[in-house]
């Protein structure tokens, strides 16, 4: 058995698996969408692709180091000039170094064509979110059933402007009637889904079947300390534009734009809030909280 051949074939195989898993992760949805809808490609979930990518990265790294050790003499020969002295200024090494620097800086700065490539990836992830749906709030699948029921009441109130009550005991009965095996309301949604070969999204749909309308509460009873005239939705804010947000939640676009401009955040109302927030080192939630804070100051 020749070690060089083993290392060569190991690096070839690990390169294939590393590339395949990397491509699948590039085309995969955001984690919150993947976990919520149990997204799969080629029969594997995002978690499994991540595990494959990470482990083969280690194998490729170890094989690469071993490959360098075994081929150290040819590598140093590539670095020698006509006088047989090792120099890192050879044309071939310089070209390789420049290529690496271009890709590194391009990924960080986002100039053409790197920005377009990364935007394409974000577009794919947005597509999955539109078609597969997203959780009502980040990592909702990790919530216990009883807490999920209470959370969905708040979500329906803020996201769909309807007041509902969800009795957890009724939700438990509905799940069992649908053939879902669940012990009690203390189980996490993701554990229930995995045990029944279904998705948290499907369980949420069953839970919502027992939602009952409830009378509107008084302003004092329904108010929250962090609320204001600008609604802070549980999810989906980052992919909205400021204009879409104003249309959906009946907010004053001109007022919002004026407030943000006065605060030094001259946002483009027709670009996604996530990207605009990143330009000013904040978050989409931070923008809405800033609007509410300014609105409260104006009203006081």
GROMACS .gro file of C-alpha atoms in nm:
model
  300
    1UNK     CA    1   0.000   0.000   0.000
    2UNK     CA    2   0.137   0.339  -0.100
    3UNK     CA    3   0.065   0.628   0.134
    4UNK     CA    4   0.073   0.886  -0.146
    5UNK     CA    5  -0.207   0.711  -0.331
    6UNK     CA    6  -0.417   0.678  -0.014
    7UNK     CA    7  -0.378   1.050   0.057
    8UNK     CA    8  -0.453   1.145  -0.305
    9UNK     CA    9  -0.771   0.937  -0.321
   10UNK     CA   10  -0.878   1.056   0.026
   11UNK     CA   11  -0.841   1.418  -0.077
   12UNK     CA   12  -1.026   1.352  -0.404
   13UNK     CA   13  -1.318   1.184  -0.226
   14UNK     CA   14  -1.333   1.444   0.053
   15UNK     CA   15  -1.320   1.723  -0.208
   16UNK     CA   16  -1.626   1.575  -0.379
   17UNK     CA   17  -1.825   1.542  -0.053
   18UNK     CA   18  -1.709   1.883   0.070
   19UNK     CA   19  -1.811   2.049  -0.257
   20UNK     CA   20  -2.146   1.870  -0.275
   21UNK     CA   21  -2.242   1.953   0.082
   22UNK     CA   22  -2.125   2.313   0.035
   23UNK     CA   23  -2.341   2.353  -0.276
   24UNK     CA   24  -2.642   2.206  -0.095
   25UNK     CA   25  -2.590   2.445   0.199
   26UNK     CA   26  -2.566   2.737  -0.044
   27UNK     CA   27  -2.903   2.641  -0.194
   28UNK     CA   28  -3.062   2.560   0.142
   29UNK     CA   29  -3.304   2.794   0.323
   30UNK     CA   30  -3.230   2.984   0.641
   31UNK     CA   31  -3.200   2.759   0.946
   32UNK     CA   32  -3.528   2.877   1.098
   33UNK     CA   33  -3.713   2.786   0.775
   34UNK     CA   34  -3.531   2.455   0.731
   35UNK     CA   35  -3.606   2.338   1.086
   36UNK     CA   36  -3.967   2.459   1.076
   37UNK     CA   37  -4.058   2.289   0.746
   38UNK     CA   38  -3.811   1.997   0.774
   39UNK     CA   39  -3.646   2.100   0.445
   40UNK     CA   40  -3.456   1.821   0.270
   41UNK     CA   41  -3.250   1.782  -0.045
   42UNK     CA   42  -3.131   1.444  -0.176
   43UNK     CA   43  -3.297   1.296   0.132
   44UNK     CA   44  -3.080   1.488   0.380
   45UNK     CA   45  -3.175   1.776   0.610
   46UNK     CA   46  -2.979   2.097   0.654
   47UNK     CA   47  -2.846   1.969   0.988
   48UNK     CA   48  -2.715   1.655   0.817
   49UNK     CA   49  -2.556   1.850   0.531
   50UNK     CA   50  -2.389   2.075   0.788
   51UNK     CA   51  -2.255   1.771   0.975
   52UNK     CA   52  -2.121   1.616   0.652
   53UNK     CA   53  -1.962   1.946   0.545
   54UNK     CA   54  -1.793   1.998   0.883
   55UNK     CA   55  -1.655   1.644   0.917
   56UNK     CA   56  -1.526   1.629   0.560
   57UNK     CA   57  -1.368   1.971   0.609
   58UNK     CA   58  -1.159   1.816   0.890
   59UNK     CA   59  -1.069   1.515   0.671
   60UNK     CA   60  -0.976   1.742   0.380
   61UNK     CA   61  -0.768   1.963   0.612
   62UNK     CA   62  -0.578   1.666   0.757
   63UNK     CA   63  -0.528   1.515   0.412
   64UNK     CA   64  -0.413   1.852   0.278
   65UNK     CA   65  -0.151   1.890   0.551
   66UNK     CA   66  -0.028   1.536   0.488
   67UNK     CA   67  -0.025   1.604   0.113
   68UNK     CA   68   0.191   1.914   0.169
   69UNK     CA   69   0.435   1.716   0.385
   70UNK     CA   70   0.466   1.440   0.123
   71UNK     CA   71   0.510   1.691  -0.158
   72UNK     CA   72   0.721   1.948   0.024
   73UNK     CA   73   1.013   1.914  -0.216
   74UNK     CA   74   0.808   1.975  -0.535
   75UNK     CA   75   0.634   2.269  -0.364
   76UNK     CA   76   0.965   2.434  -0.272
   77UNK     CA   77   1.087   2.371  -0.627
   78UNK     CA   78   0.786   2.572  -0.754
   79UNK     CA   79   0.907   2.862  -0.539
   80UNK     CA   80   1.261   2.862  -0.676
   81UNK     CA   81   1.370   3.116  -0.933
   82UNK     CA   82   1.629   3.070  -1.204
   83UNK     CA   83   1.907   3.096  -0.946
   84UNK     CA   84   1.752   2.802  -0.755
   85UNK     CA   85   1.672   3.023  -0.456
   86UNK     CA   86   1.334   2.995  -0.281
   87UNK     CA   87   1.139   3.318  -0.330
   88UNK     CA   88   0.778   3.401  -0.256
   89UNK     CA   89   0.778   3.659  -0.532
   90UNK     CA   90   0.762   3.412  -0.819
   91UNK     CA   91   0.493   3.493  -1.079
   92UNK     CA   92   0.297   3.176  -1.003
   93UNK     CA   93   0.290   3.235  -0.625
   94UNK     CA   94   0.203   3.602  -0.674
   95UNK     CA   95  -0.091   3.516  -0.900
   96UNK     CA   96  -0.220   3.258  -0.649
   97UNK     CA   97  -0.186   3.508  -0.364
   98UNK     CA   98  -0.366   3.781  -0.558
   99UNK     CA   99  -0.651   3.543  -0.645
  100UNK     CA  100  -0.696   3.449  -0.279
  101UNK     CA  101  -0.689   3.815  -0.174
  102UNK     CA  102  -0.945   3.908  -0.439
  103UNK     CA  103  -1.184   3.637  -0.321
  104UNK     CA  104  -1.130   3.725   0.046
  105UNK     CA  105  -1.180   4.099   0.000
  106UNK     CA  106  -1.461   4.044  -0.249
  107UNK     CA  107  -1.656   3.837   0.001
  108UNK     CA  108  -1.614   4.104   0.271
  109UNK     CA  109  -1.660   4.420   0.063
  110UNK     CA  110  -1.907   4.280  -0.186
  111UNK     CA  111  -1.786   4.423  -0.515
  112UNK     CA  112  -1.877   4.273  -0.854
  113UNK     CA  113  -1.932   3.982  -0.906
  114UNK     CA  114  -1.916   3.867  -0.543
  115UNK     CA  115  -2.209   4.080  -0.427
  116UNK     CA  116  -2.426   3.952  -0.712
  117UNK     CA  117  -2.332   3.593  -0.629
  118UNK     CA  118  -2.411   3.635  -0.258
  119UNK     CA  119  -2.733   3.822  -0.339
  120UNK     CA  120  -2.831   3.530  -0.560
  121UNK     CA  121  -2.786   3.299  -0.261
  122UNK     CA  122  -3.001   3.528  -0.046
  123UNK     CA  123  -3.264   3.526  -0.319
  124UNK     CA  124  -3.274   3.147  -0.309
  125UNK     CA  125  -3.317   3.151   0.069
  126UNK     CA  126  -3.598   3.406   0.037
  127UNK     CA  127  -3.764   3.179  -0.220
  128UNK     CA  128  -3.765   2.889   0.026
  129UNK     CA  129  -3.909   3.116   0.295
  130UNK     CA  130  -4.191   3.228   0.064
  131UNK     CA  131  -4.278   2.878  -0.054
  132UNK     CA  132  -4.211   2.671   0.259
  133UNK     CA  133  -4.318   2.924   0.520
  134UNK     CA  134  -4.130   3.045   0.825
  135UNK     CA  135  -4.183   2.997   1.199
  136UNK     CA  136  -4.395   3.254   1.384
  137UNK     CA  137  -4.083   3.353   1.578
  138UNK     CA  138  -3.719   3.236   1.568
  139UNK     CA  139  -3.676   2.877   1.688
  140UNK     CA  140  -4.047   2.835   1.764
  141UNK     CA  141  -3.991   2.463   1.711
  142UNK     CA  142  -3.796   2.453   2.039
  143UNK     CA  143  -4.091   2.583   2.242
  144UNK     CA  144  -4.285   2.352   2.472
  145UNK     CA  145  -4.637   2.284   2.351
  146UNK     CA  146  -4.799   2.490   2.628
  147UNK     CA  147  -4.569   2.787   2.566
  148UNK     CA  148  -4.618   2.754   2.193
  149UNK     CA  149  -4.995   2.784   2.238
  150UNK     CA  150  -4.955   3.102   2.443
  151UNK     CA  151  -4.701   3.239   2.195
  152UNK     CA  152  -4.937   3.178   1.904
  153UNK     CA  153  -5.203   3.390   2.075
  154UNK     CA  154  -4.962   3.685   2.078
  155UNK     CA  155  -4.845   3.608   1.725
  156UNK     CA  156  -5.199   3.605   1.586
  157UNK     CA  157  -5.273   3.932   1.766
  158UNK     CA  158  -4.970   4.115   1.627
  159UNK     CA  159  -4.930   3.948   1.288
  160UNK     CA  160  -5.294   3.901   1.182
  161UNK     CA  161  -5.461   4.157   1.407
  162UNK     CA  162  -5.703   3.906   1.557
  163UNK     CA  163  -5.757   3.815   1.919
  164UNK     CA  164  -5.774   3.441   1.980
  165UNK     CA  165  -5.742   3.206   2.272
  166UNK     CA  166  -5.579   2.864   2.234
  167UNK     CA  167  -5.654   2.612   2.507
  168UNK     CA  168  -5.351   2.383   2.537
  169UNK     CA  169  -5.566   2.090   2.655
  170UNK     CA  170  -5.781   2.125   2.342
  171UNK     CA  171  -5.469   2.151   2.127
  172UNK     CA  172  -5.339   1.831   2.286
  173UNK     CA  173  -5.668   1.655   2.210
  174UNK     CA  174  -5.663   1.781   1.849
  175UNK     CA  175  -5.309   1.654   1.798
  176UNK     CA  176  -5.399   1.310   1.929
  177UNK     CA  177  -5.713   1.302   1.716
  178UNK     CA  178  -5.491   1.369   1.414
  179UNK     CA  179  -5.284   1.062   1.498
  180UNK     CA  180  -4.999   1.249   1.665
  181UNK     CA  181  -4.846   1.070   1.961
  182UNK     CA  182  -4.771   1.319   2.237
  183UNK     CA  183  -4.737   1.264   2.610
  184UNK     CA  184  -4.821   1.605   2.753
  185UNK     CA  185  -4.791   1.979   2.698
  186UNK     CA  186  -4.434   1.990   2.834
  187UNK     CA  187  -4.289   1.826   2.521
  188UNK     CA  188  -4.103   2.045   2.272
  189UNK     CA  189  -4.264   2.091   1.932
  190UNK     CA  190  -3.955   1.961   1.751
  191UNK     CA  191  -3.946   1.645   1.962
  192UNK     CA  192  -4.314   1.577   1.891
  193UNK     CA  193  -4.255   1.632   1.519
  194UNK     CA  194  -3.949   1.404   1.505
  195UNK     CA  195  -4.126   1.128   1.698
  196UNK     CA  196  -4.417   1.135   1.454
  197UNK     CA  197  -4.223   1.185   1.129
  198UNK     CA  198  -4.385   1.521   1.062
  199UNK     CA  199  -4.288   1.888   1.082
  200UNK     CA  200  -4.334   2.159   1.346
  201UNK     CA  201  -4.518   2.351   1.075
  202UNK     CA  202  -4.778   2.074   1.041
  203UNK     CA  203  -4.823   2.059   1.419
  204UNK     CA  204  -4.876   2.436   1.432
  205UNK     CA  205  -5.151   2.407   1.172
  206UNK     CA  206  -5.330   2.152   1.392
  207UNK     CA  207  -5.291   2.370   1.700
  208UNK     CA  208  -5.447   2.665   1.518
  209UNK     CA  209  -5.761   2.461   1.445
  210UNK     CA  210  -5.863   2.501   1.811
  211UNK     CA  211  -5.805   2.877   1.816
  212UNK     CA  212  -6.121   3.058   1.926
  213UNK     CA  213  -6.200   3.429   1.885
  214UNK     CA  214  -6.205   3.628   2.206
  215UNK     CA  215  -6.344   3.973   2.279
  216UNK     CA  216  -6.118   4.274   2.235
  217UNK     CA  217  -5.940   4.383   2.550
  218UNK     CA  218  -5.920   4.735   2.681
  219UNK     CA  219  -5.625   4.947   2.576
  220UNK     CA  220  -5.475   4.915   2.923
  221UNK     CA  221  -5.508   4.537   2.931
  222UNK     CA  222  -5.374   4.485   2.581
  223UNK     CA  223  -5.083   4.730   2.590
  224UNK     CA  224  -4.720   4.630   2.621
  225UNK     CA  225  -4.440   4.850   2.748
  226UNK     CA  226  -4.233   4.804   2.432
  227UNK     CA  227  -4.519   4.877   2.192
  228UNK     CA  228  -4.596   5.199   2.012
  229UNK     CA  229  -4.765   5.304   1.689
  230UNK     CA  230  -4.522   5.085   1.492
  231UNK     CA  231  -4.598   4.714   1.531
  232UNK     CA  232  -4.304   4.483   1.594
  233UNK     CA  233  -4.391   4.153   1.419
  234UNK     CA  234  -4.259   3.821   1.544
  235UNK     CA  235  -4.108   3.723   1.210
  236UNK     CA  236  -4.058   3.826   0.848
  237UNK     CA  237  -3.958   4.186   0.924
  238UNK     CA  238  -3.609   4.160   0.771
  239UNK     CA  239  -3.730   4.061   0.425
  240UNK     CA  240  -3.988   4.345   0.408
  241UNK     CA  241  -3.915   4.686   0.268
  242UNK     CA  242  -4.016   4.989   0.474
  243UNK     CA  243  -4.294   5.055   0.222
  244UNK     CA  244  -4.425   4.696   0.248
  245UNK     CA  245  -4.412   4.720   0.627
  246UNK     CA  246  -4.615   5.044   0.621
  247UNK     CA  247  -4.876   4.890   0.388
  248UNK     CA  248  -4.912   4.572   0.593
  249UNK     CA  249  -4.934   4.735   0.935
  250UNK     CA  250  -5.106   5.059   0.829
  251UNK     CA  251  -4.811   5.269   0.943
  252UNK     CA  252  -4.732   5.623   0.830
  253UNK     CA  253  -4.450   5.575   0.578
  254UNK     CA  254  -4.366   5.944   0.550
  255UNK     CA  255  -4.350   5.979   0.928
  256UNK     CA  256  -4.133   5.669   0.964
  257UNK     CA  257  -3.897   5.784   0.688
  258UNK     CA  258  -3.875   6.131   0.839
  259UNK     CA  259  -3.800   5.997   1.189
  260UNK     CA  260  -3.529   5.765   1.061
  261UNK     CA  261  -3.372   6.038   0.848
  262UNK     CA  262  -3.361   6.270   1.151
  263UNK     CA  263  -3.189   5.991   1.346
  264UNK     CA  264  -2.923   5.956   1.076
  265UNK     CA  265  -3.075   5.645   0.914
  266UNK     CA  266  -3.161   5.752   0.559
  267UNK     CA  267  -3.316   5.420   0.453
  268UNK     CA  268  -3.429   5.335   0.104
  269UNK     CA  269  -3.801   5.252   0.153
  270UNK     CA  270  -3.791   5.005  -0.136
  271UNK     CA  271  -3.503   4.789  -0.011
  272UNK     CA  272  -3.523   4.502   0.239
  273UNK     CA  273  -3.500   4.618   0.598
  274UNK     CA  274  -3.237   4.355   0.680
  275UNK     CA  275  -2.990   4.495   0.430
  276UNK     CA  276  -3.070   4.857   0.516
  277UNK     CA  277  -3.034   4.785   0.889
  278UNK     CA  278  -2.694   4.626   0.829
  279UNK     CA  279  -2.575   4.948   0.662
  280UNK     CA  280  -2.629   5.131   0.989
  281UNK     CA  281  -2.504   4.858   1.224
  282UNK     CA  282  -2.848   4.780   1.364
  283UNK     CA  283  -3.123   4.523   1.309
  284UNK     CA  284  -3.474   4.534   1.159
  285UNK     CA  285  -3.615   4.506   1.512
  286UNK     CA  286  -3.388   4.791   1.620
  287UNK     CA  287  -3.536   5.013   1.348
  288UNK     CA  288  -3.893   4.955   1.471
  289UNK     CA  289  -3.792   5.006   1.833
  290UNK     CA  290  -3.621   5.331   1.733
  291UNK     CA  291  -3.938   5.446   1.555
  292UNK     CA  292  -4.152   5.370   1.861
  293UNK     CA  293  -3.908   5.546   2.093
  294UNK     CA  294  -3.911   5.857   1.874
  295UNK     CA  295  -4.291   5.843   1.842
  296UNK     CA  296  -4.327   5.831   2.221
  297UNK     CA  297  -4.094   6.130   2.254
  298UNK     CA  298  -4.301   6.324   2.002
  299UNK     CA  299  -4.621   6.240   2.190
  300UNK     CA  300  -4.490   6.336   2.533
   0.00000   0.00000   0.00000
